[in-house]
Amino acid sequence: MLLCLFLPQLPGKKDLFIEADLMSPLDRIANVSILKQHDVDKLYKVENKPIVSTSDQLCFLVRPRITNMKYVADIVNADKATGRSRKYKIIFSPQKFYTCELVLEEEGIYGDVTCDEWAFYLLPLDDDLLSMELPEFFRDYFLEGDQRWISTVARALQLLNSLFGPFTNTYGIGRCAKMVYEVWRELVEESEGDSQARRPEISHVFLMDRDVDYVTALCSQVVYEGLVDDTFRIKCGSVDFGPDVTSSDRSFKVLLNAQDKVFSEIRNEHFSNVFGFLSQKARNLQTQYDRRRGMDIKQIKNFVSQELKGLKQEHRLLSLHIGACESIMKKKTKQDFQELLKTEHSLLEGFDIRESTSYIEEHIDRQVSPSESLRLMCLLSVTENGLIPKDYRSLKTQYLQSYGPEHLLTFHNLKRIGLLTEQAPGETLTAVESKVSKLVTDRAAGKLTDAFNSLARKSNFRGISKKLGLIPRVDGEYNLKVPRDMAYVFSGAYVPLSCKIIEQVLERQGWLGLEEVVRLLNGNEFAPTEPVTEENPARETQRVILAVFLGGCTFSEISALRFLGKEKGYKFIFLTTAITSSARLMDAMLEAKV
Amino acid sequence: MSPLVCLLCCRKFELYSMAWNLKEDLRDCLVAAAPYGGPIALLKNNFRKEKSPGSRPLLEIYSASGVPLASVLWKSGQVVQLGWTASEDLLCIQEDGTVLIYNLFCEFKRHFSMGNEVLQNHVREAKVFHTEYGTGVAILTGAHRFSLATNIDDLKLRRMPEVPGLQKLPSCWAVLSQDRVTIVLLAVGQDLYLLDNTSCSVVTPPGISPHAGAYVQMAVSFNYCYLALFTDTGSIWMGTSSLKEKLGEFSCDFRAPPRQMVWCTRPRSKQRAVVAAWDRRLLVAGNSQECIQFVLDEDSYLVPELDGVRIFSRATHEFLHEIPEASEEIFKIASMAPGALLLEAQREYEKESQKADEYLREIKDQNLLSEAVRQCIEAAGYEHEPETQKSLLRAASFGKCFLDKFPPESFVRTCRDLRVLNAIRDYQIGIPLTFAQYKQLTIEVLLDRLVLRRLYPLAIRICEYLRLSEFQGVSRILAHWACYKVQQKDKSDEEVAHAINQKLGDTPGISYSEIAARAYDCGRTELAIKLLEYEPRSGEQVPLLLKMKKSQLALNKAIESGDTDLVYTVVLHLKNELNRGTFFMTLQKQPVALSLYRQFCKHQELETLKDLYNQDDDHQELGNFHVHSSYSSEKRIEGRVAALQNAVDEYYKAKNEFAAKATEDQIKLLRMQRRLQDDLDKPYVDYSLHDTVYGLILDGNHKRAEHLYRDFRVPDKRFWWLKIGALAEREDWEEMEKFSKSKKSPIGYLPFVEICMKHHNRHEARKYAARVTPEQRVKAHILVGELDQAADAAIEHKNETEMNLVLSKCTAATDSSVAEKINRAKAQSLKK
């Protein structure tokens, strides 16, 4: 592991301070005992309070952020004030930024610390899922317009390109996707020399900005894995099941991936099927156990030594998942989950908007959940191309009354990013934007105008939905047991937009015929000039497609694309800046008190 | 020309007849010739005493073939010694200890001084020497002290210890390098002294005859291994430079000290010889008693080389070296060596004589054919004349035909190397490298030297011929060419930039920014900018642009690159360079940079952030700024209110009435909360309006709650929701009932039922269940657990969904009658 290269550079006992964000990823690759082997004495979390470490050597593993630099600076300066001398080392993950050094310099501690980079780009969460574990990407890029992570993503792509490429067909949509693509192309050209010709394992790549499709990310998830994420928050592919799930007084940390036999079968299932499946599974397990009756001694011996352990393991997992289901059911029914879903579905379809608005209002008034309320408001805004002025004001007022005035800034953020806007033609441009648009002659400013356009973009959801047929025609009950399209991940009510675009582009090998949709999505699409078709169709290999989500993707989207892959004979690999969910999107927008 | 073979096995052959038409005698000039076939520098008129302006010394530099490269009138001080560095720069050591460095083309590069002591006592003698550390300079001052610098590129002056009792200049001295330590050996009369860093010791060469006399000349070999001493009795002592071993002694007829004495050796050879030159005589002495003498027609100058000695005069340039074994074997008269036979065989073959077969057979019979081929290949390398090379290679090639498995590499490599060597030995180029020197020098250094002589086309052709990788070969040379090109002041910027781009194009490994940097160093800023346009990597453009103070352009480039680090670099550079106003104005024009700088300010310089917004008239952001500080930096209520008041003003200016109103409300709330806090002695500040009202009700302060409700125009629905919630939590059922009757509930009565059941008060819940609207009755009854009544209501409504809902709540054990009732009703409705 790379980190092990850095720790020995500070020989002897040392205390390691880790930023909260990096704890889970680190945990995935290095447990405490490995750290202890490298003389890490104590582990601390980087947080805003005075430190108590007595070690003479302090090592910080942090993201390259100014606040973290100030944190280190405070420690170093406090030590200086008391005349204490220690060694300090900062390890930046995944890279160091110039501003960090600058802040260290301004704080007068540049000479006191040594710096290193831990180029940790990709964390494989599962067989088909790679995460860059950069949750801040979403806010940094889409809200602050900070492009610092663009090159990081491009480098990750280049890494995959050199390992599994060369990528021959690259498609994408979104301004960020385009920039990543361009930076990546430059990297490819620079390293052209050392790439040897070989058969590409990943031939197709699809890059997509999160802001192309907010709707999908804002919907409640009803596929098992998504629901577990919404309910318990999956961190770095593992989840903490609390006492209410384990029906004991302990919490269990469970790794959720394809290795988990039980989970891998239900992760992509609609929640309504999961219980049935689990009970079937339980019955099967029972029969397996029951087999030992009527066995002779030798068979029993075999059974105990070979099968029992596996069965026990399966048993344990099964009971955990059943516990999780129960817990989900309990939580969801309490807040009348069905009603919530119904509201979401009518928002998606564009029916009964008034009723939905009152539902949201009541939701806020009753203080059901701050992020849930915010999410519903955003969903309403995104599907309706903004709220009508009256609702915009009253819902915001209600929200401020419920949750405090600092959310005035939250609303400002949501407006900037285009998640919660007001329908008022001609008045949408803020002061900055109108100023910027005066400067379009400048090449760089032109880029920025694009940026702001996309920040406060119109969602045009209705039009897109109609063009792409995102709301399936209902004839009779949608059979969730035998899904017929990707809509099953939302109970058959809605085909996720992001996945539909990918499906369409792959099918058409480009954007031809999707011009209107592209226009409604504000353009910035790209495709290879000459798509390289499979040179040898007879060769029965699976088409492997790398789906790259800039700003995060949800488990529902992953499930939907896994389904699509199964239908069409593709294999999807996912690369995302982080796993996201509606709650995480909302959290990123919050301006909460510190 | 046939090689001159002698007993000592030395031969001397002509390299060039000199092209320089020299009028002066060499002895009247200061001469320095660089090793490895390097250039020759002459300083004419240096020794004339009268310094009239018309007879200024003239510094001239020639190639080894005498082709003039450059000349310059010497205008500096008195030069004592000339010498060449390892990178072929000319060192001119002046009497005052200043050393001036010129390049091959007499262009001044820099100078350095050998220190104050040297300045005061003047340089009497100087030597330039080469060690593994680089090129060094040794000085003997008028005070009879030595000063050394072992590497002129990393100047560290060393003053050597004093030689006790030294009253006059030593008769001769030399610089030695032993075990990485540089030392000085000097002779005073019959005594030899060794000076190292700290001490001076007297040494005696082993085996020297006591009557040898005083030392008058000494010579150190090219590799510092051997030492030769010439005494005034005409005796030459030869030994190792460590003075531990004597190799031989030779006494000659001449007593006068030779003008020059050098070693003539060859790596890995047992033979060693010393060459001594007098005015008209050249003597080669080996370790036997024989010697070879040559008559010199005119003044000659000796240049020791790795594998021989070059001797040049006004007319010719010759090379003297020990004959290599392979050549000797082949060319010895009547030699029967396999190589000689093979050469003969090939000649006969060309004459179509059957003798060819005889010779060949003779070699093959001894099983020496591959040895013969090897000899021919090796010997070809030692030959200077292309014709001889060719005949030897032809013989080798001929012999190879009769061999099954002779590895072709050595043959091919020799052919290639000879082709390169012949090209550079050409009279026009004038670098007479031997095969051994070439191998020692390496192709990379040779290319550097060609570049240094501005022989770009030849260098490129060699790269292409040897198929060197573009990166270390052609690209590098092109880059050098371009760097030279930008110095041509007579051409316009456009012309130069265009010419460079045409030649360089997108050649890999070319850094346009380096070339641009060179152009900038030459004071051609505009050209530099033009060249930077060709640089594909913005990251490379920015630092130079900043250096050239083209910050605006740098900022544009940085933004185009999409590299935030780069943008920050430029922005913060600008911040220091410009005054605040201009800096802000600049940022205004670059929104990307502006937003980055804002982020930086958010964390590092809050006040600057405010100034930025102010400059922008961005009242919305200013409002946000104040709101943010109202809860992040301000702690006191007054401060917070003041911050919020500022925010209100800004929001109004931004025409954001909603935000202004909301903030005004917040001010009102804060004041109210403080009063509550004071009156009730409970924390209220920092709660939302909802939570504040809730808290008040929870504590039974209904009046105050009511007051807030009206003051802040809290919607009825919200108020009812929160009030019944708080009352239920308080379990104030009486108050709840009173409240429920105060007026018609805007949220209906089902929430009452729900909240009571949540607090497990079925009794209270029943009261409200009776009051819900008919549509909600079924639900209410179910909530309270009155399935029977729920069923009745559902049947009454004739609503199948409701009936099913009730049915689903029925358990077989307890509610069978209810289920039956519903089923019956359903059946009935079906009938109708």
GROMACS .gro file of C-alpha atoms in nm, chain A residues 41-326:
model
  286
   41ASP     CA    1   0.090   0.518   1.816
   42LYS     CA    2  -0.246   0.685   1.832
   43LEU     CA    3  -0.505   0.772   1.574
   44TYR     CA    4  -0.697   1.095   1.591
   45LYS     CA    5  -0.965   1.253   1.384
   46VAL     CA    6  -0.897   1.596   1.244
   47GLU     CA    7  -1.155   1.812   1.416
   48ASN     CA    8  -1.190   2.158   1.545
   49LYS     CA    9  -1.057   2.123   1.892
   50PRO     CA   10  -0.723   2.137   2.068
   51ILE     CA   11  -0.517   1.825   2.038
   52VAL     CA   12  -0.397   1.616   2.328
   53SER     CA   13  -0.121   1.420   2.158
   54THR     CA   14   0.200   1.378   2.351
   55SER     CA   15   0.393   1.228   2.062
   56ASP     CA   16   0.701   1.401   1.927
   57GLN     CA   17   0.599   1.329   1.572
   58LEU     CA   18   0.267   1.419   1.419
   59CYS     CA   19   0.149   1.302   1.083
   60PHE     CA   20  -0.160   1.444   0.914
   61LEU     CA   21  -0.350   1.270   0.641
   62VAL     CA   22  -0.579   1.530   0.491
   63ARG     CA   23  -0.749   1.663   0.184
   64PRO     CA   24  -0.577   1.963   0.027
   65ARG     CA   25  -0.802   2.224   0.185
   66ILE     CA   26  -0.726   2.559   0.335
   67THR     CA   27  -0.912   2.482   0.657
   68ASN     CA   28  -0.696   2.178   0.712
   69MET     CA   29  -0.384   2.386   0.666
   70LYS     CA   30  -0.506   2.629   0.927
   71TYR     CA   31  -0.573   2.338   1.157
   72VAL     CA   32  -0.214   2.218   1.121
   73ALA     CA   33  -0.085   2.572   1.148
   74ASP     CA   34  -0.269   2.624   1.474
   75ILE     CA   35  -0.112   2.314   1.620
   76VAL     CA   36   0.237   2.405   1.504
   77ASN     CA   37   0.207   2.763   1.620
   78ALA     CA   38   0.069   2.655   1.956
   79ASP     CA   39   0.368   2.425   1.996
   80LYS     CA   40   0.602   2.706   1.901
   81ALA     CA   41   0.444   2.933   2.158
   82THR     CA   42   0.505   2.680   2.432
   83GLY     CA   43   0.854   2.606   2.307
   84ARG     CA   44   0.776   2.251   2.218
   85SER     CA   45   0.951   2.096   1.921
   86ARG     CA   46   0.801   1.816   1.720
   87LYS     CA   47   0.822   1.687   1.369
   88TYR     CA   48   0.522   1.739   1.145
   89LYS     CA   49   0.436   1.573   0.821
   90ILE     CA   50   0.135   1.644   0.604
   91ILE     CA   51   0.023   1.382   0.356
   92PHE     CA   52  -0.218   1.520   0.101
   93SER     CA   53  -0.466   1.292  -0.064
   94PRO     CA   54  -0.496   1.269  -0.355
   95GLN     CA   55  -0.270   1.562  -0.432
   96LYS     CA   56  -0.122   1.881  -0.301
   97PHE     CA   57  -0.249   2.215  -0.420
   98TYR     CA   58  -0.052   2.531  -0.448
   99THR     CA   59  -0.289   2.717  -0.219
  100CYS     CA   60  -0.209   2.477   0.062
  101GLU     CA   61   0.159   2.558   0.045
  102LEU     CA   62   0.071   2.921   0.024
  103VAL     CA   63  -0.136   2.908   0.339
  104LEU     CA   64   0.139   2.719   0.520
  105GLU     CA   65   0.372   2.994   0.411
  106GLU     CA   66   0.137   3.270   0.522
  107GLU     CA   67   0.095   3.103   0.856
  108GLY     CA   68   0.471   3.094   0.887
  109ILE     CA   69   0.511   2.721   0.922
  110TYR     CA   70   0.618   2.622   0.573
  111GLY     CA   71   0.964   2.533   0.693
  112ASP     CA   72   0.839   2.336   0.991
  113VAL     CA   73   0.643   2.074   0.806
  114THR     CA   74   0.725   1.824   0.536
  115CYS     CA   75   0.468   1.743   0.272
  116ASP     CA   76   0.388   1.443   0.064
  117GLU     CA   77   0.118   1.332  -0.171
  118TRP     CA   78  -0.075   1.011  -0.144
  119ALA     CA   79  -0.195   0.969  -0.500
  120PHE     CA   80  -0.497   0.772  -0.401
  121TYR     CA   81  -0.735   0.802  -0.693
  122LEU     CA   82  -0.948   0.496  -0.711
  123LEU     CA   83  -1.105   0.281  -0.448
  124PRO     CA   84  -1.265  -0.034  -0.585
  125LEU     CA   85  -1.585  -0.067  -0.386
  126ASP     CA   86  -1.702  -0.367  -0.578
  127ASP     CA   87  -1.636  -0.582  -0.883
  128ASP     CA   88  -1.789  -0.320  -1.107
  129LEU     CA   89  -1.772  -0.005  -0.898
  130LEU     CA   90  -1.480   0.234  -0.858
  131SER     CA   91  -1.512   0.537  -0.641
  132MET     CA   92  -1.275   0.830  -0.620
  133GLU     CA   93  -1.418   0.905  -0.276
  134LEU     CA   94  -1.434   1.274  -0.350
  135PRO     CA   95  -1.774   1.372  -0.213
  136GLU     CA   96  -1.667   1.737  -0.214
  137PHE     CA   97  -1.637   1.726  -0.591
  138PHE     CA   98  -2.007   1.801  -0.620
  139ARG     CA   99  -2.006   2.118  -0.419
  140ASP     CA  100  -1.666   2.236  -0.535
  141TYR     CA  101  -1.744   2.211  -0.900
  142PHE     CA  102  -2.117   2.259  -0.939
  143LEU     CA  103  -2.166   2.518  -0.668
  144GLU     CA  104  -1.835   2.700  -0.630
  145GLY     CA  105  -1.727   2.662  -0.991
  146ASP     CA  106  -1.391   2.534  -0.869
  147GLN     CA  107  -1.221   2.322  -1.130
  148ARG     CA  108  -0.947   2.187  -0.910
  149TRP     CA  109  -1.061   1.825  -0.930
  150ILE     CA  110  -1.087   1.815  -1.307
  151SER     CA  111  -0.730   1.707  -1.356
  152THR     CA  112  -0.763   1.456  -1.074
  153VAL     CA  113  -1.048   1.283  -1.252
  154ALA     CA  114  -0.860   1.302  -1.581
  155ARG     CA  115  -0.564   1.132  -1.418
  156ALA     CA  116  -0.786   0.858  -1.282
  157LEU     CA  117  -0.922   0.806  -1.633
  158GLN     CA  118  -0.571   0.793  -1.770
  159LEU     CA  119  -0.482   0.532  -1.511
  160LEU     CA  120  -0.773   0.315  -1.625
  161ASN     CA  121  -0.688   0.388  -1.985
  162SER     CA  122  -0.336   0.262  -1.940
  163LEU     CA  123  -0.453  -0.045  -1.749
  164PHE     CA  124  -0.761  -0.149  -1.944
  165GLY     CA  125  -0.770   0.073  -2.248
  166PRO     CA  126  -0.713   0.214  -2.488
  167PHE     CA  127  -1.058   0.366  -2.476
  168THR     CA  128  -1.165   0.389  -2.835
  169ASN     CA  129  -1.513   0.535  -2.809
  170THR     CA  130  -1.565   0.814  -2.563
  171TYR     CA  131  -1.904   0.978  -2.530
  172GLY     CA  132  -2.019   1.234  -2.283
  173ILE     CA  133  -2.242   1.519  -2.191
  174GLY     CA  134  -2.191   1.812  -1.963
  175ARG     CA  135  -1.942   2.093  -1.933
  176CYS     CA  136  -1.734   1.921  -1.672
  177ALA     CA  137  -1.735   1.597  -1.869
  178LYS     CA  138  -1.602   1.787  -2.165
  179MET     CA  139  -1.324   1.947  -1.967
  180VAL     CA  140  -1.225   1.619  -1.810
  181TYR     CA  141  -1.224   1.464  -2.153
  182GLU     CA  142  -0.999   1.735  -2.293
  183VAL     CA  143  -0.753   1.723  -2.007
  184TRP     CA  144  -0.747   1.345  -2.030
  185ARG     CA  145  -0.678   1.361  -2.404
  186GLU     CA  146  -0.377   1.580  -2.332
  187LEU     CA  147  -0.252   1.328  -2.080
  188VAL     CA  148  -0.293   1.053  -2.335
  189GLU     CA  149  -0.096   1.246  -2.593
  190GLU     CA  150   0.182   1.316  -2.350
  191SER     CA  151   0.218   0.950  -2.265
  192GLU     CA  152   0.152   0.824  -2.617
  193GLY     CA  153   0.504   0.690  -2.639
  194ASP     CA  154   0.477   0.420  -2.378
  195SER     CA  155   0.141   0.272  -2.464
  196GLN     CA  156   0.173  -0.056  -2.638
  197ALA     CA  157  -0.086  -0.186  -2.874
  198ARG     CA  158  -0.308  -0.440  -2.710
  199ARG     CA  159  -0.662  -0.549  -2.703
  200PRO     CA  160  -0.869  -0.299  -2.513
  201GLU     CA  161  -1.068  -0.441  -2.226
  202ILE     CA  162  -1.275  -0.129  -2.187
  203SER     CA  163  -1.371   0.007  -2.525
  204HIS     CA  164  -1.652   0.246  -2.447
  205VAL     CA  165  -1.657   0.530  -2.201
  206PHE     CA  166  -1.948   0.753  -2.114
  207LEU     CA  167  -1.891   1.065  -1.907
  208MET     CA  168  -2.180   1.248  -1.749
  209ASP     CA  169  -2.216   1.552  -1.526
  210ARG     CA  170  -2.444   1.517  -1.228
  211ASP     CA  171  -2.626   1.834  -1.326
  212VAL     CA  172  -2.747   1.673  -1.645
  213ASP     CA  173  -2.987   1.476  -1.431
  214TYR     CA  174  -3.074   1.598  -1.085
  215VAL     CA  175  -3.418   1.443  -1.094
  216THR     CA  176  -3.301   1.085  -1.060
  217ALA     CA  177  -3.072   1.171  -0.773
  218LEU     CA  178  -3.354   1.349  -0.592
  219CYS     CA  179  -3.598   1.058  -0.595
  220SER     CA  180  -3.645   0.823  -0.304
  221GLN     CA  181  -3.467   0.498  -0.372
  222VAL     CA  182  -3.665   0.178  -0.361
  223VAL     CA  183  -3.412  -0.071  -0.486
  224TYR     CA  184  -3.269  -0.259  -0.189
  225GLU     CA  185  -2.913  -0.126  -0.205
  226GLY     CA  186  -3.035   0.228  -0.259
  227LEU     CA  187  -3.283   0.196   0.021
  228VAL     CA  188  -3.015   0.068   0.257
  229ASP     CA  189  -2.804   0.367   0.156
  230ASP     CA  190  -3.090   0.610   0.212
  231THR     CA  191  -3.171   0.457   0.547
  232PHE     CA  192  -2.835   0.365   0.696
  233ARG     CA  193  -2.586   0.550   0.472
  234ILE     CA  194  -2.337   0.316   0.315
  235LYS     CA  195  -1.985   0.441   0.370
  236CYS     CA  196  -1.717   0.317   0.135
  237GLY     CA  197  -1.910   0.003   0.057
  238SER     CA  198  -1.982  -0.093   0.414
  239VAL     CA  199  -2.264  -0.016   0.646
  240ASP     CA  200  -2.308  -0.008   1.021
  241PHE     CA  201  -2.615  -0.203   1.119
  242GLY     CA  202  -2.723  -0.076   1.458
  243PRO     CA  203  -2.886  -0.264   1.743
  244ASP     CA  204  -3.232  -0.230   1.590
  245VAL     CA  205  -3.111  -0.437   1.293
  246THR     CA  206  -2.891  -0.687   1.467
  247SER     CA  207  -3.146  -0.739   1.745
  248SER     CA  208  -2.863  -0.744   1.994
  249ASP     CA  209  -2.690  -0.466   2.180
  250ARG     CA  210  -2.405  -0.453   1.933
  251SER     CA  211  -2.361  -0.285   1.599
  252PHE     CA  212  -2.223  -0.480   1.308
  253LYS     CA  213  -2.018  -0.341   1.029
  254VAL     CA  214  -2.108  -0.525   0.711
  255LEU     CA  215  -1.923  -0.508   0.383
  256LEU     CA  216  -2.179  -0.482   0.107
  257ASN     CA  217  -2.052  -0.616  -0.222
  258ALA     CA  218  -2.070  -0.902  -0.465
  259GLN     CA  219  -1.885  -1.125  -0.216
  260ASP     CA  220  -2.190  -1.122   0.011
  261LYS     CA  221  -2.392  -1.409  -0.135
  262VAL     CA  222  -2.720  -1.296   0.011
  263PHE     CA  223  -2.677  -0.929  -0.063
  264SER     CA  224  -2.559  -0.981  -0.419
  265GLU     CA  225  -2.890  -1.145  -0.498
  266ILE     CA  226  -3.113  -0.878  -0.355
  267ARG     CA  227  -2.915  -0.557  -0.402
  268ASN     CA  228  -3.072  -0.476  -0.738
  269GLU     CA  229  -3.421  -0.596  -0.648
  270HIS     CA  230  -3.717  -0.372  -0.587
  271PHE     CA  231  -3.778  -0.360  -0.217
  272SER     CA  232  -4.120  -0.522  -0.243
  273ASN     CA  233  -3.955  -0.843  -0.364
  274VAL     CA  234  -3.684  -0.855  -0.106
  275PHE     CA  235  -3.887  -0.993   0.182
  276GLY     CA  236  -4.027  -1.271  -0.029
  277PHE     CA  237  -3.684  -1.357  -0.151
  278LEU     CA  238  -3.534  -1.357   0.194
  279SER     CA  239  -3.800  -1.584   0.336
  280GLN     CA  240  -3.754  -1.822   0.043
  281LYS     CA  241  -3.385  -1.813   0.114
  282ALA     CA  242  -3.447  -1.882   0.480
  283ARG     CA  243  -3.657  -2.184   0.389
  284ASN     CA  244  -3.382  -2.312   0.159
  285LEU     CA  245  -3.132  -2.268   0.431
  286GLN     CA  246  -3.351  -2.462   0.667
  287THR     CA  247  -3.371  -2.752   0.423
  288GLN     CA  248  -2.995  -2.743   0.391
  289TYR     CA  249  -2.968  -2.767   0.766
  290ASP     CA  250  -3.232  -3.035   0.774
  291ARG     CA  251  -3.036  -3.255   0.543
  292ARG     CA  252  -2.817  -3.362   0.826
  293ARG     CA  253  -3.105  -3.561   0.964
  294GLY     CA  254  -3.070  -3.910   0.838
  295MET     CA  255  -2.703  -3.870   0.766
  296ASP     CA  256  -2.463  -4.128   0.894
  297ILE     CA  257  -2.165  -4.031   1.102
  298LYS     CA  258  -1.931  -3.991   0.807
  299GLN     CA  259  -2.172  -3.770   0.621
  300ILE     CA  260  -2.228  -3.560   0.929
  301LYS     CA  261  -1.856  -3.521   0.963
  302ASN     CA  262  -1.833  -3.406   0.606
  303PHE     CA  263  -2.126  -3.174   0.651
  304VAL     CA  264  -1.980  -3.012   0.959
  305SER     CA  265  -1.635  -2.973   0.818
  306GLN     CA  266  -1.733  -2.852   0.472
  307GLU     CA  267  -2.075  -2.700   0.457
  308LEU     CA  268  -2.168  -2.590   0.801
  309LYS     CA  269  -1.938  -2.292   0.806
  310GLY     CA  270  -2.076  -2.160   0.479
  311LEU     CA  271  -2.430  -2.214   0.594
  312LYS     CA  272  -2.361  -2.042   0.923
  313GLN     CA  273  -2.212  -1.747   0.740
  314GLU     CA  274  -2.509  -1.731   0.509
  315HIS     CA  275  -2.735  -1.761   0.806
  316ARG     CA  276  -2.571  -1.467   0.977
  317LEU     CA  277  -2.596  -1.249   0.667
  318LEU     CA  278  -2.953  -1.354   0.608
  319SER     CA  279  -3.059  -1.257   0.955
  320LEU     CA  280  -2.880  -0.925   0.921
  321HIS     CA  281  -3.055  -0.842   0.598
  322ILE     CA  282  -3.390  -0.949   0.735
  323GLY     CA  283  -3.323  -0.725   1.034
  324ALA     CA  284  -3.234  -0.442   0.799
  325CYS     CA  285  -3.555  -0.493   0.604
  326GLU     CA  286  -3.760  -0.483   0.917
   0.00000   0.00000   0.00000
